[in-house]
mmCIF file of C-alpha atoms and ligand atoms in Angstrom:
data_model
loop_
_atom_site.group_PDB
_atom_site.id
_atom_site.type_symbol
_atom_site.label_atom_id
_atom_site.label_comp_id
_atom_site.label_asym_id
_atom_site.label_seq_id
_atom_site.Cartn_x
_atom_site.Cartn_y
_atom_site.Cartn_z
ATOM 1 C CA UNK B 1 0.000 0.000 0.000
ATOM 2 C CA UNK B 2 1.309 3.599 -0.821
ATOM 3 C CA UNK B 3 2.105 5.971 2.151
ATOM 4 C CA UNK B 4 -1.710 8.036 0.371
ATOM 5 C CA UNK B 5 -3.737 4.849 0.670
ATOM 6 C CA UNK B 6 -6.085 6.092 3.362
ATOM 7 C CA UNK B 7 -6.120 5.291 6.964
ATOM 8 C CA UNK B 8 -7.510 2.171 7.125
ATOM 9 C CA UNK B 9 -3.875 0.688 6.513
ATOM 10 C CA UNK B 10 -2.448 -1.607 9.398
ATOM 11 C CA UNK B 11 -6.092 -2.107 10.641
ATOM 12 C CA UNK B 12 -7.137 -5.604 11.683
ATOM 13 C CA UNK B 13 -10.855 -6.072 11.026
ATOM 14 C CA UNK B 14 -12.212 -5.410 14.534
ATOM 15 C CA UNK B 15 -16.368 -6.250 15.096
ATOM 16 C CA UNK B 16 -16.809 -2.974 17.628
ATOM 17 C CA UNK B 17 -20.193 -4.745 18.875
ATOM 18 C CA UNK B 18 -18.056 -7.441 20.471
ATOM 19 C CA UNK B 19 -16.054 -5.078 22.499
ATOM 20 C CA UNK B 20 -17.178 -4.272 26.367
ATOM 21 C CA UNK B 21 -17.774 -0.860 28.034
ATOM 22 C CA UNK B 22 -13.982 -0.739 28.913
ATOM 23 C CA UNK B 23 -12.752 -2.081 25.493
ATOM 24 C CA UNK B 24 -14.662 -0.176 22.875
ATOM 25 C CA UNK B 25 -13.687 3.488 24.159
ATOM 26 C CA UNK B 26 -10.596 2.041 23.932
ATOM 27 C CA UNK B 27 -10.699 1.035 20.690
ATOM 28 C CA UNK B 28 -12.300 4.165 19.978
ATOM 29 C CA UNK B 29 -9.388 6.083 20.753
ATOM 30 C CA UNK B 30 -7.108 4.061 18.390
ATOM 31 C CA UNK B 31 -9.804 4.202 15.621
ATOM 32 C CA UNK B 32 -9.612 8.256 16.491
ATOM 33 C CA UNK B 33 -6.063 8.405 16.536
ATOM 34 C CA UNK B 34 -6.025 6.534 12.969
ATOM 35 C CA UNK B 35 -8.717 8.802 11.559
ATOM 36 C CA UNK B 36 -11.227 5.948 10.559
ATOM 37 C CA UNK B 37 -14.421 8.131 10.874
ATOM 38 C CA UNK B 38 -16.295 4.547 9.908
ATOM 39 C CA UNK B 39 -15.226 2.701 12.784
ATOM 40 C CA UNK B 40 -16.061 5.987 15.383
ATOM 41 C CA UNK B 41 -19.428 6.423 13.673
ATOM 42 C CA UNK B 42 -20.093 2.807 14.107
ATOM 43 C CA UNK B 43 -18.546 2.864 18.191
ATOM 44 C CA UNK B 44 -20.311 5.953 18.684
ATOM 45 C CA UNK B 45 -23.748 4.761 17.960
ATOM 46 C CA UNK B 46 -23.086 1.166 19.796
ATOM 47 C CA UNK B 47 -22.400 3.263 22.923
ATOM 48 C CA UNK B 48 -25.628 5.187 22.450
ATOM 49 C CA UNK B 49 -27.631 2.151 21.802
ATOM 50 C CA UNK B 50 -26.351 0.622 25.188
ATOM 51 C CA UNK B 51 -27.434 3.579 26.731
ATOM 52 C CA UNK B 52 -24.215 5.501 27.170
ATOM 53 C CA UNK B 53 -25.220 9.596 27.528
ATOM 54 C CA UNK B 54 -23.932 11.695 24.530
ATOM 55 C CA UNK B 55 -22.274 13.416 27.629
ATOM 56 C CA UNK B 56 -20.730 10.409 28.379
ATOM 57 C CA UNK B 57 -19.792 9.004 24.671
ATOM 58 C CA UNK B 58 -18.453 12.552 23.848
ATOM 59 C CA UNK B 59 -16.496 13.118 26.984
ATOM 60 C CA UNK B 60 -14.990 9.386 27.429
ATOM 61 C CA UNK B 61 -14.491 8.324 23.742
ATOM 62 C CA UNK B 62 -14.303 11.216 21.216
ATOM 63 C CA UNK B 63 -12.589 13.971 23.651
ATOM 64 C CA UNK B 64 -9.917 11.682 25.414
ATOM 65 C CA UNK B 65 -9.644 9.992 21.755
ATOM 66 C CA UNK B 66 -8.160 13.553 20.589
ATOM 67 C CA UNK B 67 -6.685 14.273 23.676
ATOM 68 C CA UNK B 68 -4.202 11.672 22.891
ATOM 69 C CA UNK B 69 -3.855 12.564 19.520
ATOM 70 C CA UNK B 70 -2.745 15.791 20.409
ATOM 71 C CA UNK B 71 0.160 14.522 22.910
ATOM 72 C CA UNK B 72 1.529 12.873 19.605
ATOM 73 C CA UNK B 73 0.730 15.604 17.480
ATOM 74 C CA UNK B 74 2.906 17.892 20.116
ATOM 75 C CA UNK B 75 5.524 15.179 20.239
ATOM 76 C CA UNK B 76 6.214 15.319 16.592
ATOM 77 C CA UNK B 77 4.888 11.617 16.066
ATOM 78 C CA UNK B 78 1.743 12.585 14.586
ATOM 79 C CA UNK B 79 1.514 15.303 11.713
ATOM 80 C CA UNK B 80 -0.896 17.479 10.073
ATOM 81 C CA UNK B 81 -1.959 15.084 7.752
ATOM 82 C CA UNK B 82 -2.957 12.821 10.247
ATOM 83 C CA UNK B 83 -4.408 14.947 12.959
ATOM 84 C CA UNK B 84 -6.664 16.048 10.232
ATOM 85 C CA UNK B 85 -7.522 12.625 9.403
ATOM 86 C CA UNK B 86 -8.636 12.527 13.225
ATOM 87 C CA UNK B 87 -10.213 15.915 13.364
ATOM 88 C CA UNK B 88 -12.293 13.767 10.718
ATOM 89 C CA UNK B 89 -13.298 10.964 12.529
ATOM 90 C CA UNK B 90 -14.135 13.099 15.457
ATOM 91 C CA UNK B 91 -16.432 15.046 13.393
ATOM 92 C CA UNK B 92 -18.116 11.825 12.015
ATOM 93 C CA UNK B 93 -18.897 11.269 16.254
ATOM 94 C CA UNK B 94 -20.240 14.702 16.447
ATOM 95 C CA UNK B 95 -22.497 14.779 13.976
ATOM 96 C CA UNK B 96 -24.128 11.538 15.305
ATOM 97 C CA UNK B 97 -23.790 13.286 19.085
ATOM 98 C CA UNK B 98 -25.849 16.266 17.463
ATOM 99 C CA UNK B 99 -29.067 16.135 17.182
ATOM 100 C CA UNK B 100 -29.085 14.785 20.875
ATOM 101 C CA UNK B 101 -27.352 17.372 22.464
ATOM 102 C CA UNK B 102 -29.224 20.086 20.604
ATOM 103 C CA UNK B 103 -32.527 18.405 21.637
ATOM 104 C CA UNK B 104 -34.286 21.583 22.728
ATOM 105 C CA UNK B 105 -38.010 22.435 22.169
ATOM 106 C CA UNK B 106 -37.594 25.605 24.430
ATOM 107 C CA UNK B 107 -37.586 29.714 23.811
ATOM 108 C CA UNK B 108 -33.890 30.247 23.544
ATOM 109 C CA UNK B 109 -32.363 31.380 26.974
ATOM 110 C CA UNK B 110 -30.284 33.660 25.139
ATOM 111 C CA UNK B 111 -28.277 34.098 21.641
ATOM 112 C CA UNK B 112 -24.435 34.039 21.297
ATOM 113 C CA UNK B 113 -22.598 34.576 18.119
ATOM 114 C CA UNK B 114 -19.861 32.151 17.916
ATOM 115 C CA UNK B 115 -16.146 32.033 15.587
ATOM 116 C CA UNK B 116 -12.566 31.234 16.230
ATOM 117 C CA UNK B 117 -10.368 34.232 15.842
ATOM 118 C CA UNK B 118 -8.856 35.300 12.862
ATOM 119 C CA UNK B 119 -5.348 32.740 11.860
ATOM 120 C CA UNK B 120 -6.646 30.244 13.132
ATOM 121 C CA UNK B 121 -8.666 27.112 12.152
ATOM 122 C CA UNK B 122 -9.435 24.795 14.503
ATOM 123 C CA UNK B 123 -12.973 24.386 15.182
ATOM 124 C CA UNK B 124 -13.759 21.054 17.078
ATOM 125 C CA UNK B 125 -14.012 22.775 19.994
ATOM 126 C CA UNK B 126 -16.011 25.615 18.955
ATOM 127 C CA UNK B 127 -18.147 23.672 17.147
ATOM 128 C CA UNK B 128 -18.867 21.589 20.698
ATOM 129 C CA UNK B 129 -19.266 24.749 22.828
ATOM 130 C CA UNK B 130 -21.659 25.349 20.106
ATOM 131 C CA UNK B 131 -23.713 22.337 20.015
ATOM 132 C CA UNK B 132 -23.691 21.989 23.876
ATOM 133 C CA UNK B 133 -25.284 25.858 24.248
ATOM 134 C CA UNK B 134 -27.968 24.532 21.242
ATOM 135 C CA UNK B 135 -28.374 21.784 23.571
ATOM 136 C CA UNK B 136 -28.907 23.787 26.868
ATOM 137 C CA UNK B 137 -31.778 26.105 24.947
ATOM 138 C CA UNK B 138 -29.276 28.775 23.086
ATOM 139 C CA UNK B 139 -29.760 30.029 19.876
ATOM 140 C CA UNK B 140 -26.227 29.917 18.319
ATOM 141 C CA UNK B 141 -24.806 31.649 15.398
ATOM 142 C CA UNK B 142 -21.582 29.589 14.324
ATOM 143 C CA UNK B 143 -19.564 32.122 11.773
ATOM 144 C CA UNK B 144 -16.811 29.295 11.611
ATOM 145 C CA UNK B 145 -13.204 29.941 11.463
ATOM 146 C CA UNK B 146 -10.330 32.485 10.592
ATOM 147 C CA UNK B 147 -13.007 34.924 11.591
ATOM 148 C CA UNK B 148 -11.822 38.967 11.361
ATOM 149 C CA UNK B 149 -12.638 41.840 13.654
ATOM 150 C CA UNK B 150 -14.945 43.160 10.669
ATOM 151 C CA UNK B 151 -16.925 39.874 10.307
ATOM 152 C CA UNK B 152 -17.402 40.098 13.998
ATOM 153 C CA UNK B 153 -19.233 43.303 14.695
ATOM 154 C CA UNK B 154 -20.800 42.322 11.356
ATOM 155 C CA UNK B 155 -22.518 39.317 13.079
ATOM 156 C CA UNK B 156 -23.074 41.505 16.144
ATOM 157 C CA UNK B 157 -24.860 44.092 14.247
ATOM 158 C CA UNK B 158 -26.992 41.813 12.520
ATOM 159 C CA UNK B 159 -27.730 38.854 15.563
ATOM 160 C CA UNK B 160 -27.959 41.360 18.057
ATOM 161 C CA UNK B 161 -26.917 38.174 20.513
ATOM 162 C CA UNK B 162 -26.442 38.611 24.636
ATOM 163 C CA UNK B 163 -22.871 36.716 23.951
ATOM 164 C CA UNK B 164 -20.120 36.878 21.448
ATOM 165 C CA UNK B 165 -17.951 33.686 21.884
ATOM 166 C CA UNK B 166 -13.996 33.504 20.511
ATOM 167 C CA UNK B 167 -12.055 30.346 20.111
ATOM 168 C CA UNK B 168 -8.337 30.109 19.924
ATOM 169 C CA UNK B 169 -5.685 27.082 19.525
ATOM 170 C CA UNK B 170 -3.031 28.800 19.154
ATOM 171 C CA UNK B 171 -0.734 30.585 21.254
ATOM 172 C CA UNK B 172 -0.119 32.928 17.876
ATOM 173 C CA UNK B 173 -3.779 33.998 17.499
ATOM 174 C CA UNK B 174 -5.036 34.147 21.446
ATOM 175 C CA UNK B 175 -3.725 38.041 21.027
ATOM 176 C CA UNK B 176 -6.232 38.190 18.533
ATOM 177 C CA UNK B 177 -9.056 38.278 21.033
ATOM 178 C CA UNK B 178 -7.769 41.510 22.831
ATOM 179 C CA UNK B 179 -8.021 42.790 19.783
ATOM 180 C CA UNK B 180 -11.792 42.212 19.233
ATOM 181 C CA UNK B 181 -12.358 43.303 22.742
ATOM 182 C CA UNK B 182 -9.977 46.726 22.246
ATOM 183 C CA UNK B 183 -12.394 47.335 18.922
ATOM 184 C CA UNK B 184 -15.579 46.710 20.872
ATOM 185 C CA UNK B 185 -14.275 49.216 23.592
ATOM 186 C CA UNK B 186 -13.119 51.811 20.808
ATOM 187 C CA UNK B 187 -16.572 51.402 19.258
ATOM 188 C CA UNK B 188 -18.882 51.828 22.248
ATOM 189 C CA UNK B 189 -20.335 48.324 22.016
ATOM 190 C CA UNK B 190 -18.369 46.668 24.513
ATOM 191 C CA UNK B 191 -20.894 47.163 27.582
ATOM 192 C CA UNK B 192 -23.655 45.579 24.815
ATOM 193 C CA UNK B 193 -22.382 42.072 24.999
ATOM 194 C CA UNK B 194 -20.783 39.426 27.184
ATOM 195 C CA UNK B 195 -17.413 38.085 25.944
ATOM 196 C CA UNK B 196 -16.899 34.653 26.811
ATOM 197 C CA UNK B 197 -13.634 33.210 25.610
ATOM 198 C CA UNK B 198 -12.293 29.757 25.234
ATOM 199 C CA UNK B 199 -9.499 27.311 24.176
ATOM 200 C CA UNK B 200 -6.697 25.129 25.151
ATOM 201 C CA UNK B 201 -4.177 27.357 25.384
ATOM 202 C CA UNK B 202 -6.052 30.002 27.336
ATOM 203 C CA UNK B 203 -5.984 30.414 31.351
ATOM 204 C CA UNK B 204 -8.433 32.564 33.540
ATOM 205 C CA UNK B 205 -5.594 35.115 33.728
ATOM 206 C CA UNK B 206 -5.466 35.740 29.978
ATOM 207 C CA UNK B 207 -8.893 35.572 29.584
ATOM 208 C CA UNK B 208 -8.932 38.304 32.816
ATOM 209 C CA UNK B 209 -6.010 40.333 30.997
ATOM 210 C CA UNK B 210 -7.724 40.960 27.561
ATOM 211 C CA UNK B 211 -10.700 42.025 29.547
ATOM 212 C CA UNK B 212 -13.314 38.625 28.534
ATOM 213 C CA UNK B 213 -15.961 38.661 31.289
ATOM 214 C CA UNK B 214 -15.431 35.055 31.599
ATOM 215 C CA UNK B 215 -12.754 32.403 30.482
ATOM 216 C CA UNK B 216 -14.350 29.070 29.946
ATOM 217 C CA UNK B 217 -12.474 25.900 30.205
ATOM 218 C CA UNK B 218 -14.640 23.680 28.159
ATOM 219 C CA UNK B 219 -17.732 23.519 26.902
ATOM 220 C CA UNK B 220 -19.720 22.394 29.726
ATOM 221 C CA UNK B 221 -18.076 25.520 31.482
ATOM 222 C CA UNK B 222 -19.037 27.749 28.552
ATOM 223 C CA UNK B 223 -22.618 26.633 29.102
ATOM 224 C CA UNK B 224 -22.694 27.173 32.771
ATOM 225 C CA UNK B 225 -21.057 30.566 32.484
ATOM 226 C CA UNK B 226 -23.115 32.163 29.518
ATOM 227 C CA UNK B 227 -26.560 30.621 31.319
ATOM 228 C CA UNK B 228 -24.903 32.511 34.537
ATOM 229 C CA UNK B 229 -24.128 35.766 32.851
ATOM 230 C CA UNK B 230 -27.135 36.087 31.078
ATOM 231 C CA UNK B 231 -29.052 35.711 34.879
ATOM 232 C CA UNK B 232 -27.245 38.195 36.321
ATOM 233 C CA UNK B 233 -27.538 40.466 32.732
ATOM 234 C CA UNK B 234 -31.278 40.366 33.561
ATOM 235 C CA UNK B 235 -31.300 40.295 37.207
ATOM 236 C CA UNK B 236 -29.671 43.934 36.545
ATOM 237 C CA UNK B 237 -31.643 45.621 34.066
ATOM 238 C CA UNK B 238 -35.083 44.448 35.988
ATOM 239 C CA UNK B 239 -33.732 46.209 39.394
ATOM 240 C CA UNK B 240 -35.744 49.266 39.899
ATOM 241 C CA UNK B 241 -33.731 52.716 40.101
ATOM 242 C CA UNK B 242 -31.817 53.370 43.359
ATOM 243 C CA UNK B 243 -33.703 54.995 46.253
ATOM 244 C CA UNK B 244 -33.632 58.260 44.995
ATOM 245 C CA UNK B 245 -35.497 57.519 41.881
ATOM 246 C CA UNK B 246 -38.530 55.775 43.970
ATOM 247 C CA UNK B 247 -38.758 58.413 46.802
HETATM 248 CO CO1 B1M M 1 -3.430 22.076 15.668
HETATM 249 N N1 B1M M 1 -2.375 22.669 17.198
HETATM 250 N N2 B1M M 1 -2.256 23.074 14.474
HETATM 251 N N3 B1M M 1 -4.438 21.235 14.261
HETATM 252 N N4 B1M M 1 -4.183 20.952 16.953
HETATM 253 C C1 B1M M 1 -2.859 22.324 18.523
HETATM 254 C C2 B1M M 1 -3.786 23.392 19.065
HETATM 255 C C3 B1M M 1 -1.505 22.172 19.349
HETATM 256 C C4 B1M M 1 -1.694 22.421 20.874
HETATM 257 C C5 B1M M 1 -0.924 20.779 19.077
HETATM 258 C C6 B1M M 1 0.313 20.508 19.877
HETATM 259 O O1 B1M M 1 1.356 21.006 19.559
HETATM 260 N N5 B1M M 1 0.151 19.716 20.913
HETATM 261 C C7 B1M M 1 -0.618 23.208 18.638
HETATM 262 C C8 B1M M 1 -0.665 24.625 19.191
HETATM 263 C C9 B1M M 1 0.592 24.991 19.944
HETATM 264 C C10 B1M M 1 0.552 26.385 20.431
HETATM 265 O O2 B1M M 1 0.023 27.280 19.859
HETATM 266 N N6 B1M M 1 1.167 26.549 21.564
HETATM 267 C C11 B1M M 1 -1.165 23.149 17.229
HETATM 268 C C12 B1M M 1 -0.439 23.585 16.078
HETATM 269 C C13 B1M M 1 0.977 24.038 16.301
HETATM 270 C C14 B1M M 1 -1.018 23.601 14.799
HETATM 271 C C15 B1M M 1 -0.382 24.085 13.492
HETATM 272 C C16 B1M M 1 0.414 25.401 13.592
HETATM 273 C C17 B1M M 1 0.475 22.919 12.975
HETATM 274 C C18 B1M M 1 1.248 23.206 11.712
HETATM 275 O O3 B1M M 1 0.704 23.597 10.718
HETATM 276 N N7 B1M M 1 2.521 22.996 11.827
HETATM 277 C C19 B1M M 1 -1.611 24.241 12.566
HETATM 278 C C20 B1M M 1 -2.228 25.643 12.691
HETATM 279 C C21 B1M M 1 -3.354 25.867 11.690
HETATM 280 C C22 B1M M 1 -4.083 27.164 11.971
HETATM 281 O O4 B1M M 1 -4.994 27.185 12.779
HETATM 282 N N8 B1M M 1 -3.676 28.255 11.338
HETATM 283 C C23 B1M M 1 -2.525 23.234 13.157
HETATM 284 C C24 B1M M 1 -3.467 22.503 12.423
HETATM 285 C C25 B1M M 1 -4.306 21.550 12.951
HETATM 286 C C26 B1M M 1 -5.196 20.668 12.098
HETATM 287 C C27 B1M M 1 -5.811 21.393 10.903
HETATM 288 C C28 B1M M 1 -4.402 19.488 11.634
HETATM 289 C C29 B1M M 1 -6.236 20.163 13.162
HETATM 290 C C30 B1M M 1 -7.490 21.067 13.292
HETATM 291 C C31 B1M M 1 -8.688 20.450 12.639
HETATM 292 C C32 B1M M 1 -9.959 21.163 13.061
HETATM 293 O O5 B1M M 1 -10.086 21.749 14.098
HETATM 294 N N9 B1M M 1 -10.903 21.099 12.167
HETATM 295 C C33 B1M M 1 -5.460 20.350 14.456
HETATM 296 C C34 B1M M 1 -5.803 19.708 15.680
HETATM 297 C C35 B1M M 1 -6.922 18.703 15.616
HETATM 298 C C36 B1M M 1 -5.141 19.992 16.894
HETATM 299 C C37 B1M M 1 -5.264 19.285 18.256
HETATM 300 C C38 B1M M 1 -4.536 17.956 18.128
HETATM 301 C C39 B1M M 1 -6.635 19.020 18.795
HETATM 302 C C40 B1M M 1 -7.536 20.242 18.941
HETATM 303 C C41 B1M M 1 -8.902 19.763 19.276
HETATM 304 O O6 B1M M 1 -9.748 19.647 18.409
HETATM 305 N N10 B1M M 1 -9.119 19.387 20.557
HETATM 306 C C42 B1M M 1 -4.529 20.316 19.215
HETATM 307 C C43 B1M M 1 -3.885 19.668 20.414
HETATM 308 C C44 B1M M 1 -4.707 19.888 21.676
HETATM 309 O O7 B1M M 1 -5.428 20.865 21.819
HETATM 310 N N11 B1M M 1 -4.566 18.991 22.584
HETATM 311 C C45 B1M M 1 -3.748 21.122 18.272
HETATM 312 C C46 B1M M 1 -10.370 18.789 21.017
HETATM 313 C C47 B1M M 1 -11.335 19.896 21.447
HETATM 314 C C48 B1M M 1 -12.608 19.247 21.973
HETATM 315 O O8 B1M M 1 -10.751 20.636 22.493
HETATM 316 O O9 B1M M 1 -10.289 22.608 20.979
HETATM 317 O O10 B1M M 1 -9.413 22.578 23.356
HETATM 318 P P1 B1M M 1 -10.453 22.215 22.397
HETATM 319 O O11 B1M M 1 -11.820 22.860 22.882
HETATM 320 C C49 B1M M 1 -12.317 22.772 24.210
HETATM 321 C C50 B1M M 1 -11.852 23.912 25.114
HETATM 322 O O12 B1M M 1 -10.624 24.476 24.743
HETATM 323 C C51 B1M M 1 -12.992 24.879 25.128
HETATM 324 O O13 B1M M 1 -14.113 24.006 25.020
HETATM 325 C C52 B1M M 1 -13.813 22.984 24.078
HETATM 326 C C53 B1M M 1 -14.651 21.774 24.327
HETATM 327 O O14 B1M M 1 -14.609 21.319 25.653
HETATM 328 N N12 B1M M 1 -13.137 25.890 24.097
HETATM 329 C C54 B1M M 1 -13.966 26.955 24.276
HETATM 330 C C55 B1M M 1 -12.626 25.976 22.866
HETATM 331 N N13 B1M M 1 -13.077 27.068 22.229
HETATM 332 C C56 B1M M 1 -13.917 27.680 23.076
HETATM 333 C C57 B1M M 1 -14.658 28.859 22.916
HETATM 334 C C58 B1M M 1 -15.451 29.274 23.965
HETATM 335 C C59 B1M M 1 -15.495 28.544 25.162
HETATM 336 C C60 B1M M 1 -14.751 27.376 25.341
HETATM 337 O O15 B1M M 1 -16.156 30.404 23.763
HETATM 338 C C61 B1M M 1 -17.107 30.759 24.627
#
């Protein structure tokens, strides 16, 4: 087989359905880390049908599965090529994780406009914190990757969302964020909306540096904090005028 001849090479023929609890995620991460999006469309929907959350199947297959890959990927061992082979495959999960986390006949508790910054083009993150706020009731507007300062207030202006959400990867683009939140300032809009920023290479210090009103560590924190925000948001503008106003 030639080094292009997909990534199914090397793979013994594997029937997932025979696997336990403790085996298939396991297998699941080497299917990940090979970028077979058959195999983690197939493991993904066994653990669903044997009642596994999409919490749970998310969480314990797909993001410990890329966890790993990225150790390698830092290590040198694993290379673009291949990560993107597993970005892939993880997708493939997602989209069968979907629909159930975005299960949500609700009013949307609030709207965030979504993109990662400008340079930079990972999105498997973003597009989780994404489908996790669908699934907790937000209405989301994704604008996908590589997204400028322009195409930002652009979506701003026309969502008119309580939350603008920035991704960043990369320690080369997190700058990138102060620089959205510097233009909001310059602008005026900045009291309008809640920042919330995210990504692997971010801390709570950076995220307090740039000026975010919250740094969120993962998606399950994202949807805490923005459903926590928004509360307070409203708690605020209901309060009647200070004591003054109603003597
Ligand atoms: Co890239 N990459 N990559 N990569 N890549 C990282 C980020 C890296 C840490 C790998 C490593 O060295 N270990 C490293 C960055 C190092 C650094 O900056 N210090 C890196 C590098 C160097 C690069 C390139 C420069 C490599 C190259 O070309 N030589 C290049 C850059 C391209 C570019 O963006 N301009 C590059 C390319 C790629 C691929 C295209 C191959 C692929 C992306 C495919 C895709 O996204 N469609 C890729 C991948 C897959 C990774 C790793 C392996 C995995 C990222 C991921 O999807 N994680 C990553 C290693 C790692 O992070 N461990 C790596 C799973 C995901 C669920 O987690 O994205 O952290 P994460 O999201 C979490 C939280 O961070 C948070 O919630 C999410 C869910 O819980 N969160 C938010 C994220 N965004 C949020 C926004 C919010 C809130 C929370 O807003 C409210």
């Amino acid at each position: 087989m030639s080094d292009t001849d997909g990534a199914d090479e090397g793979h013994e023929d594997i029937d997932l359905a025979t696997l336990d609890d403790t085996e298939l995620p396991k297998q699941m991460h080497d299917d990940l880390y090979d970028g077979l999006a058959d195999e983690i469309v197939e493991g993904t929907t066994i653990l669903l049908d044997r009642g596994w959350s999409a919490d749970r199947v998310l969480n314990e297959a797909l993001v410990e599965g890329m966890r790993i890959v990225g150790v390698d990927f830092r290590d040198g061992i694993l290379f673009v090529p291949e990560v993107l082979l597993s970005a892939n495959a993880m997708k493939a999960g997602m989209e069968i994780l979907r629909p159930i986390l975005a299960k949500t006949g609700a009013e949307p508790v609030g709207k965030m406009v979504i993109g990662t910054v400008k340079g930079d083009i990972h999105d498997i993150g973003k597009n989780l914190v994404a489908m996790m706020l669908e699934g907790a009731g937000f209405e989301v507007v994704d604008l996908g990757i590589n997204i400028d300062i322009d195409a930002y207030l652009a979506a701003l202006e026309e969502h008119q969302p309580d939350i603008l959400g920035l991704s960043a990867l990369l320690t080369t683009t997190m700058p990138y964020m102060k620089l959205v939140i510097d233009t909001l300032e310059e602008k005026g809009l900045r009291d309008k909306y809640l920042v919330l920023v995210g990504g692997a290479p971010l801390n709570q210090e950076f995220g307090d540096a740039i000026g975010a009103d919250a740094y969120c560590r993962d998606a399950a924190v994202a949807v805490d904090t923005a459903k926590e925000l928004i509360a307070a948001n409203r708690l605020r503008t209901a309060e009647p005028p200070g004591p003054s106003a109603r003597a």
